[in-house]
Amino acid sequence: MQNFTYYTPTRVVFGKGEVERVGELLRAEGARKVLIHYGGESARRSGLLERVERAVKDQGIDFVSLGGVVPNPRLSKVREGITLARAEGVDFILAVGGGSVIDSAKAIGYGIPYEGDVWDFYSGTAQPERVCPVGAVLTLSAAGSEMSNSSVISDEENGLKWGLNNDICRCRFAVMDPELTYTLPPYQTACGVVDILMHTMERYFTHEKDTALTDELAEGLMRTVMDCGRKALRDPKDYNARAQIMWAGSLSHNGLTGCGTVGDWASHRMEHELSALFDVAHGAGLAAIWGSWARYVYREEPERFAQFAVKVMGCPNDFRDPEKTALAGIEAMEQYYREIGMPTSVRELGHDLNESEIQLLAEKCARRNPNLGGFKTLSQDDMIQIFRMARG
């Protein structure tokens, strides 16, 4: 088991109606003027923004608003938010939405006190030292950004989608009301389930041996999310299913399921290139990539994949042939993706990859991640092979 530091400073306020407490949470943080950052107009039509604004006003806190965040959040919107926040004297950012909105809010937070361009942080040419604080009202269970130290932003002009991990961006608080997820389209619910699973699997597939408790936490989380994903798709207003998924989304990406392990984020990094090229939903892109990655790397330690097959996917254990068990587990996970309406190839995403696109995807990924992977280190040629396999 590796040494680790587990740091989770975010205050979680969970349950029905807790959005009404957002004003007092902002007051406790000393906020005087807030930027309320959100996505589409559905937040306004649903009445959620009015509830949030009323809660803020009731505490005597001033605010300005900026909507328009889209999936794979755009650098141009981040820059717009930085300009607005500076002009208005904003001292706190409240993200009302899912991972894309929270990531955009974090990026704005990085940019407000910085004299250069915020993309410097994402390109790695500078490191943030200060941030305007961020809080969240979560409306989509998926990215786990409400409790993570990560933010991923797309530079749409240059076709880049890059992430930044830094503890100073962690949300001061996260309000999580599962009822806010009732109206999500089934496709978004399923994408969220995949993202949660993948945040756990990227930490789970490791060569570390003495991680029994961390393994059990990860395995239980994955089984729960898969079961509750089915239930939420059958009945979108199943509160208990929505609640389990929402809490799992936070735990899957706040570091808990990776304590003591060395993770492998190859599927995420490769999917980022897919998203940058085709603007696909992140969870769907992950589902399209994962099976090909798994089949390419499982021989590095088939016993680990066999453990996943048995303990997570419920496959019978062929003790004489761990490779057979490992492959059964990979196929079972892909079958689950199909069951919830997710793709298992790029073609099923609606794109036919040609050879030049495959070469471009691999080249861009390798340039950003020259030693990609932990379970198996991938060269650019390895990435080409995985993208070819994922083509479908």
Short mmCIF file of N, CA, C and O in Angstrom, two decimals, residues 250-346:
data_model
loop_
_atom_site.label_atom_id
_atom_site.label_comp_id
_atom_site.label_asym_id
_atom_site.label_seq_id
_atom_site.Cartn_x
_atom_site.Cartn_y
_atom_site.Cartn_z
N SER A 250 -19.61 11.85 -5.60
CA SER A 250 -18.65 12.60 -4.81
C SER A 250 -17.54 11.70 -4.28
O SER A 250 -16.35 12.03 -4.38
N LEU A 251 -17.91 10.55 -3.74
CA LEU A 251 -16.91 9.66 -3.16
C LEU A 251 -16.00 9.05 -4.22
O LEU A 251 -14.84 8.70 -3.92
N SER A 252 -16.49 8.93 -5.44
CA SER A 252 -15.68 8.31 -6.49
C SER A 252 -14.53 9.20 -6.93
O SER A 252 -13.57 8.72 -7.54
N HIS A 253 -14.62 10.52 -6.63
CA HIS A 253 -13.60 11.43 -7.15
C HIS A 253 -13.02 12.35 -6.09
O HIS A 253 -12.35 13.33 -6.42
N ASN A 254 -13.27 12.05 -4.81
CA ASN A 254 -12.65 12.87 -3.77
C ASN A 254 -11.39 12.21 -3.21
O ASN A 254 -10.81 12.70 -2.24
N GLY A 255 -10.97 11.09 -3.82
CA GLY A 255 -9.74 10.43 -3.44
C GLY A 255 -9.92 9.19 -2.59
O GLY A 255 -9.00 8.39 -2.44
N LEU A 256 -11.12 8.98 -2.02
CA LEU A 256 -11.34 7.88 -1.09
C LEU A 256 -11.05 6.52 -1.71
O LEU A 256 -10.42 5.66 -1.10
N THR A 257 -11.52 6.32 -2.94
CA THR A 257 -11.39 5.00 -3.56
C THR A 257 -10.02 4.77 -4.18
O THR A 257 -9.80 3.75 -4.84
N GLY A 258 -9.10 5.72 -3.96
CA GLY A 258 -7.75 5.55 -4.47
C GLY A 258 -6.69 5.62 -3.38
O GLY A 258 -5.49 5.65 -3.70
N CYS A 259 -7.09 5.60 -2.12
CA CYS A 259 -6.11 5.71 -1.03
C CYS A 259 -5.17 4.51 -1.06
O CYS A 259 -5.60 3.36 -0.96
N GLY A 260 -3.88 4.79 -1.21
CA GLY A 260 -2.88 3.73 -1.19
C GLY A 260 -2.60 3.09 -2.53
O GLY A 260 -1.78 2.17 -2.62
N THR A 261 -3.26 3.54 -3.58
CA THR A 261 -3.07 2.94 -4.90
C THR A 261 -2.33 3.89 -5.84
O THR A 261 -2.22 5.08 -5.57
N VAL A 262 -1.86 3.34 -6.95
CA VAL A 262 -1.35 4.14 -8.07
C VAL A 262 -2.33 3.92 -9.21
O VAL A 262 -2.42 2.82 -9.77
N GLY A 263 -3.09 4.93 -9.55
CA GLY A 263 -4.16 4.77 -10.53
C GLY A 263 -3.68 4.82 -11.96
O GLY A 263 -2.48 5.00 -12.24
N ASP A 264 -4.61 4.63 -12.86
CA ASP A 264 -4.33 4.67 -14.29
C ASP A 264 -5.44 5.47 -14.95
O ASP A 264 -6.58 5.04 -15.02
N TRP A 265 -5.07 6.68 -15.46
CA TRP A 265 -6.06 7.60 -16.01
C TRP A 265 -6.02 7.64 -17.53
O TRP A 265 -6.44 8.63 -18.15
N ALA A 266 -5.55 6.55 -18.14
CA ALA A 266 -5.42 6.53 -19.60
C ALA A 266 -6.76 6.71 -20.30
O ALA A 266 -6.87 7.45 -21.29
N SER A 267 -7.78 6.03 -19.84
CA SER A 267 -9.09 6.13 -20.51
C SER A 267 -9.60 7.56 -20.47
O SER A 267 -10.15 8.07 -21.45
N HIS A 268 -9.43 8.23 -19.33
CA HIS A 268 -9.87 9.62 -19.23
C HIS A 268 -9.10 10.52 -20.17
O HIS A 268 -9.68 11.36 -20.88
N ARG A 269 -7.77 10.37 -20.18
CA ARG A 269 -6.95 11.25 -21.02
C ARG A 269 -7.26 11.03 -22.51
O ARG A 269 -7.35 11.99 -23.29
N MET A 270 -7.45 9.78 -22.90
CA MET A 270 -7.76 9.50 -24.30
C MET A 270 -9.15 10.01 -24.65
O MET A 270 -9.38 10.53 -25.75
N GLU A 271 -10.08 9.90 -23.72
CA GLU A 271 -11.43 10.42 -23.98
C GLU A 271 -11.42 11.93 -24.11
O GLU A 271 -12.20 12.49 -24.90
N HIS A 272 -10.56 12.60 -23.36
CA HIS A 272 -10.48 14.05 -23.49
C HIS A 272 -10.16 14.46 -24.93
O HIS A 272 -10.69 15.46 -25.43
N GLU A 273 -9.32 13.68 -25.58
CA GLU A 273 -9.00 13.99 -26.98
C GLU A 273 -10.21 13.74 -27.88
O GLU A 273 -10.46 14.51 -28.81
N LEU A 274 -10.97 12.70 -27.60
CA LEU A 274 -12.21 12.46 -28.35
C LEU A 274 -13.18 13.62 -28.17
O LEU A 274 -13.78 14.10 -29.13
N SER A 275 -13.34 14.07 -26.93
CA SER A 275 -14.25 15.18 -26.65
C SER A 275 -13.80 16.45 -27.34
O SER A 275 -14.62 17.23 -27.84
N ALA A 276 -12.48 16.68 -27.33
CA ALA A 276 -11.97 17.89 -27.98
C ALA A 276 -12.21 17.86 -29.47
O ALA A 276 -12.50 18.89 -30.09
N LEU A 277 -12.13 16.66 -30.08
CA LEU A 277 -12.30 16.56 -31.53
C LEU A 277 -13.76 16.54 -31.95
O LEU A 277 -14.15 17.19 -32.92
N PHE A 278 -14.59 15.80 -31.19
CA PHE A 278 -15.97 15.58 -31.62
C PHE A 278 -17.02 16.20 -30.70
O PHE A 278 -18.22 16.12 -30.99
N ASP A 279 -16.60 16.77 -29.55
CA ASP A 279 -17.53 17.38 -28.61
C ASP A 279 -18.59 16.39 -28.13
O ASP A 279 -19.78 16.71 -28.08
N VAL A 280 -18.16 15.18 -27.78
CA VAL A 280 -19.09 14.16 -27.31
C VAL A 280 -19.27 14.28 -25.81
O VAL A 280 -18.46 14.89 -25.10
N ALA A 281 -20.36 13.69 -25.30
CA ALA A 281 -20.58 13.64 -23.86
C ALA A 281 -19.48 12.81 -23.20
O ALA A 281 -19.16 11.71 -23.68
N HIS A 282 -18.93 13.31 -22.13
CA HIS A 282 -17.75 12.69 -21.51
C HIS A 282 -18.02 11.24 -21.10
O HIS A 282 -17.22 10.34 -21.41
N GLY A 283 -19.13 11.00 -20.41
CA GLY A 283 -19.43 9.64 -19.97
C GLY A 283 -19.58 8.67 -21.13
O GLY A 283 -19.09 7.53 -21.07
N ALA A 284 -20.24 9.12 -22.20
CA ALA A 284 -20.41 8.26 -23.37
C ALA A 284 -19.06 7.97 -24.02
O ALA A 284 -18.79 6.84 -24.47
N GLY A 285 -18.20 8.99 -24.09
CA GLY A 285 -16.88 8.77 -24.66
C GLY A 285 -16.06 7.78 -23.84
O GLY A 285 -15.33 6.95 -24.40
N LEU A 286 -16.18 7.85 -22.52
CA LEU A 286 -15.47 6.90 -21.66
C LEU A 286 -15.95 5.48 -21.91
O LEU A 286 -15.15 4.54 -21.98
N ALA A 287 -17.26 5.31 -22.04
CA ALA A 287 -17.80 3.97 -22.30
C ALA A 287 -17.30 3.42 -23.63
O ALA A 287 -17.02 2.23 -23.77
N ALA A 288 -17.16 4.31 -24.61
CA ALA A 288 -16.70 3.89 -25.94
C ALA A 288 -15.24 3.46 -25.94
O ALA A 288 -14.83 2.64 -26.76
N ILE A 289 -14.45 4.02 -25.04
CA ILE A 289 -13.00 3.76 -25.00
C ILE A 289 -12.64 2.60 -24.08
O ILE A 289 -11.73 1.82 -24.36
N TRP A 290 -13.34 2.47 -22.95
CA TRP A 290 -12.85 1.64 -21.85
C TRP A 290 -12.61 0.18 -22.23
O TRP A 290 -11.55 -0.39 -21.90
N GLY A 291 -13.54 -0.45 -22.92
CA GLY A 291 -13.38 -1.87 -23.24
C GLY A 291 -12.13 -2.14 -24.07
O GLY A 291 -11.44 -3.15 -23.86
N SER A 292 -11.82 -1.25 -24.99
CA SER A 292 -10.62 -1.42 -25.81
C SER A 292 -9.36 -1.24 -24.98
O SER A 292 -8.39 -2.00 -25.12
N TRP A 293 -9.36 -0.23 -24.10
CA TRP A 293 -8.22 -0.07 -23.19
C TRP A 293 -8.04 -1.32 -22.34
O TRP A 293 -6.92 -1.85 -22.19
N ALA A 294 -9.14 -1.82 -21.77
CA ALA A 294 -9.06 -2.97 -20.86
C ALA A 294 -8.51 -4.20 -21.58
O ALA A 294 -7.64 -4.91 -21.04
N ARG A 295 -8.98 -4.47 -22.78
CA ARG A 295 -8.49 -5.63 -23.51
C ARG A 295 -7.02 -5.47 -23.92
O ARG A 295 -6.32 -6.47 -24.07
N TYR A 296 -6.58 -4.24 -24.07
CA TYR A 296 -5.20 -3.99 -24.46
C TYR A 296 -4.23 -4.17 -23.29
O TYR A 296 -3.07 -4.56 -23.49
N VAL A 297 -4.69 -3.92 -22.07
CA VAL A 297 -3.75 -3.89 -20.93
C VAL A 297 -3.93 -5.03 -19.94
O VAL A 297 -3.06 -5.23 -19.08
N TYR A 298 -5.02 -5.80 -19.99
CA TYR A 298 -5.34 -6.70 -18.89
C TYR A 298 -4.28 -7.76 -18.64
O TYR A 298 -4.12 -8.25 -17.51
N ARG A 299 -3.51 -8.12 -19.67
CA ARG A 299 -2.49 -9.15 -19.48
C ARG A 299 -1.34 -8.69 -18.59
O ARG A 299 -0.53 -9.51 -18.15
N GLU A 300 -1.26 -7.38 -18.32
CA GLU A 300 -0.24 -6.90 -17.37
C GLU A 300 -0.44 -7.54 -15.99
O GLU A 300 0.52 -7.76 -15.27
N GLU A 301 -1.69 -7.79 -15.63
CA GLU A 301 -2.01 -8.49 -14.39
C GLU A 301 -3.46 -8.97 -14.48
O GLU A 301 -4.38 -8.34 -13.96
N PRO A 302 -3.67 -10.11 -15.18
CA PRO A 302 -5.04 -10.59 -15.36
C PRO A 302 -5.75 -10.89 -14.05
O PRO A 302 -6.99 -10.84 -13.98
N GLU A 303 -4.98 -11.18 -13.00
CA GLU A 303 -5.61 -11.48 -11.71
C GLU A 303 -6.39 -10.28 -11.17
O GLU A 303 -7.42 -10.45 -10.51
N ARG A 304 -5.91 -9.07 -11.44
CA ARG A 304 -6.62 -7.87 -10.98
C ARG A 304 -7.94 -7.72 -11.71
O ARG A 304 -8.98 -7.41 -11.11
N PHE A 305 -7.92 -7.95 -13.00
CA PHE A 305 -9.16 -7.89 -13.78
C PHE A 305 -10.10 -9.04 -13.40
O PHE A 305 -11.33 -8.87 -13.43
N ALA A 306 -9.53 -10.18 -13.04
CA ALA A 306 -10.37 -11.29 -12.60
C ALA A 306 -11.06 -10.95 -11.28
O ALA A 306 -12.23 -11.29 -11.07
N GLN A 307 -10.34 -10.28 -10.38
CA GLN A 307 -10.96 -9.84 -9.12
C GLN A 307 -12.12 -8.90 -9.41
O GLN A 307 -13.20 -9.02 -8.79
N PHE A 308 -11.93 -7.98 -10.33
CA PHE A 308 -13.01 -7.07 -10.74
C PHE A 308 -14.19 -7.86 -11.29
O PHE A 308 -15.35 -7.58 -10.96
N ALA A 309 -13.89 -8.84 -12.13
CA ALA A 309 -14.96 -9.64 -12.76
C ALA A 309 -15.82 -10.33 -11.71
O ALA A 309 -17.05 -10.36 -11.81
N VAL A 310 -15.17 -10.90 -10.71
CA VAL A 310 -15.88 -11.68 -9.70
C VAL A 310 -16.59 -10.78 -8.69
O VAL A 310 -17.79 -10.95 -8.42
N LYS A 311 -15.87 -9.80 -8.14
CA LYS A 311 -16.40 -9.02 -7.03
C LYS A 311 -17.31 -7.89 -7.45
O LYS A 311 -18.16 -7.46 -6.66
N VAL A 312 -17.13 -7.38 -8.67
CA VAL A 312 -17.97 -6.27 -9.13
C VAL A 312 -19.03 -6.75 -10.10
O VAL A 312 -20.21 -6.43 -9.97
N MET A 313 -18.61 -7.54 -11.07
CA MET A 313 -19.53 -7.93 -12.15
C MET A 313 -20.25 -9.25 -11.87
O MET A 313 -21.14 -9.63 -12.63
N GLY A 314 -19.86 -9.97 -10.82
CA GLY A 314 -20.55 -11.21 -10.46
C GLY A 314 -20.28 -12.37 -11.38
O GLY A 314 -21.09 -13.32 -11.46
N CYS A 315 -19.15 -12.35 -12.06
CA CYS A 315 -18.79 -13.45 -12.96
C CYS A 315 -18.28 -14.64 -12.15
O CYS A 315 -17.63 -14.45 -11.11
N PRO A 316 -18.52 -15.87 -12.61
CA PRO A 316 -17.92 -17.03 -11.94
C PRO A 316 -16.41 -16.99 -12.08
O PRO A 316 -15.88 -16.53 -13.09
N ASN A 317 -15.72 -17.47 -11.06
CA ASN A 317 -14.26 -17.44 -11.04
C ASN A 317 -13.70 -18.75 -11.56
O ASN A 317 -13.87 -19.79 -10.94
N ASP A 318 -13.03 -18.69 -12.70
CA ASP A 318 -12.32 -19.86 -13.22
C ASP A 318 -10.90 -19.79 -12.68
O ASP A 318 -10.04 -19.12 -13.23
N PHE A 319 -10.67 -20.46 -11.56
CA PHE A 319 -9.39 -20.35 -10.87
C PHE A 319 -8.23 -20.85 -11.73
O PHE A 319 -7.09 -20.45 -11.54
N ARG A 320 -8.52 -21.70 -12.68
CA ARG A 320 -7.45 -22.24 -13.54
C ARG A 320 -7.07 -21.28 -14.65
O ARG A 320 -6.02 -21.44 -15.27
N ASP A 321 -7.92 -20.31 -14.93
CA ASP A 321 -7.68 -19.44 -16.09
C ASP A 321 -8.11 -18.01 -15.76
O ASP A 321 -9.20 -17.58 -16.14
N PRO A 322 -7.24 -17.25 -15.07
CA PRO A 322 -7.62 -15.87 -14.71
C PRO A 322 -7.86 -15.00 -15.94
O PRO A 322 -8.64 -14.04 -15.86
N GLU A 323 -7.20 -15.28 -17.05
CA GLU A 323 -7.42 -14.47 -18.25
C GLU A 323 -8.85 -14.63 -18.75
O GLU A 323 -9.49 -13.67 -19.19
N LYS A 324 -9.35 -15.86 -18.68
CA LYS A 324 -10.74 -16.10 -19.11
C LYS A 324 -11.71 -15.32 -18.21
O LYS A 324 -12.67 -14.70 -18.70
N THR A 325 -11.46 -15.36 -16.91
CA THR A 325 -12.31 -14.61 -15.98
C THR A 325 -12.21 -13.11 -16.23
O THR A 325 -13.21 -12.39 -16.20
N ALA A 326 -10.98 -12.64 -16.47
CA ALA A 326 -10.77 -11.21 -16.73
C ALA A 326 -11.56 -10.75 -17.94
O ALA A 326 -12.25 -9.72 -17.90
N LEU A 327 -11.49 -11.51 -19.02
CA LEU A 327 -12.21 -11.14 -20.24
C LEU A 327 -13.72 -11.18 -20.03
O LEU A 327 -14.45 -10.36 -20.59
N ALA A 328 -14.18 -12.13 -19.21
CA ALA A 328 -15.62 -12.20 -18.91
C ALA A 328 -16.07 -10.93 -18.18
O ALA A 328 -17.16 -10.42 -18.43
N GLY A 329 -15.22 -10.42 -17.29
CA GLY A 329 -15.56 -9.20 -16.57
C GLY A 329 -15.60 -7.98 -17.48
O GLY A 329 -16.48 -7.12 -17.33
N ILE A 330 -14.67 -7.90 -18.42
CA ILE A 330 -14.66 -6.78 -19.36
C ILE A 330 -15.93 -6.82 -20.21
O ILE A 330 -16.60 -5.79 -20.41
N GLU A 331 -16.28 -8.00 -20.71
CA GLU A 331 -17.49 -8.13 -21.53
C GLU A 331 -18.74 -7.81 -20.70
O GLU A 331 -19.67 -7.16 -21.20
N ALA A 332 -18.75 -8.21 -19.43
CA ALA A 332 -19.91 -7.94 -18.58
C ALA A 332 -20.09 -6.44 -18.37
O ALA A 332 -21.22 -5.93 -18.36
N MET A 333 -18.98 -5.71 -18.18
CA MET A 333 -19.10 -4.26 -18.03
C MET A 333 -19.59 -3.62 -19.31
O MET A 333 -20.44 -2.72 -19.29
N GLU A 334 -19.08 -4.06 -20.45
CA GLU A 334 -19.57 -3.52 -21.72
C GLU A 334 -21.06 -3.83 -21.90
O GLU A 334 -21.81 -3.00 -22.42
N GLN A 335 -21.49 -4.99 -21.47
CA GLN A 335 -22.90 -5.33 -21.57
C GLN A 335 -23.74 -4.41 -20.69
O GLN A 335 -24.84 -4.00 -21.06
N TYR A 336 -23.21 -4.05 -19.53
CA TYR A 336 -23.92 -3.10 -18.68
C TYR A 336 -24.04 -1.75 -19.37
O TYR A 336 -25.10 -1.11 -19.34
N TYR A 337 -22.97 -1.30 -20.00
CA TYR A 337 -23.04 -0.05 -20.74
C TYR A 337 -24.16 -0.10 -21.78
O TYR A 337 -24.93 0.85 -21.93
N ARG A 338 -24.22 -1.20 -22.52
CA ARG A 338 -25.28 -1.34 -23.53
C ARG A 338 -26.65 -1.31 -22.87
O ARG A 338 -27.60 -0.71 -23.39
N GLU A 339 -26.78 -1.96 -21.72
CA GLU A 339 -28.06 -2.04 -21.02
C GLU A 339 -28.59 -0.65 -20.67
O GLU A 339 -29.80 -0.41 -20.73
N ILE A 340 -27.69 0.26 -20.29
CA ILE A 340 -28.15 1.60 -19.90
C ILE A 340 -28.07 2.60 -21.06
O ILE A 340 -28.22 3.81 -20.86
N GLY A 341 -27.85 2.08 -22.27
CA GLY A 341 -27.91 2.94 -23.45
C GLY A 341 -26.63 3.67 -23.78
O GLY A 341 -26.66 4.68 -24.49
N MET A 342 -25.50 3.15 -23.31
CA MET A 342 -24.21 3.77 -23.59
C MET A 342 -23.49 3.03 -24.73
O MET A 342 -23.67 1.83 -24.92
N PRO A 343 -22.64 3.73 -25.47
CA PRO A 343 -21.90 3.11 -26.58
C PRO A 343 -20.71 2.30 -26.06
O PRO A 343 -20.21 2.54 -24.96
N THR A 344 -20.26 1.36 -26.85
CA THR A 344 -19.04 0.62 -26.52
C THR A 344 -18.01 0.74 -27.64
O THR A 344 -17.04 -0.01 -27.68
N SER A 345 -18.23 1.66 -28.55
CA SER A 345 -17.26 1.96 -29.60
C SER A 345 -17.48 3.40 -30.06
O SER A 345 -18.54 3.99 -29.81
N VAL A 346 -16.49 3.95 -30.73
CA VAL A 346 -16.60 5.31 -31.24
C VAL A 346 -17.66 5.39 -32.33
O VAL A 346 -18.38 6.39 -32.45
#
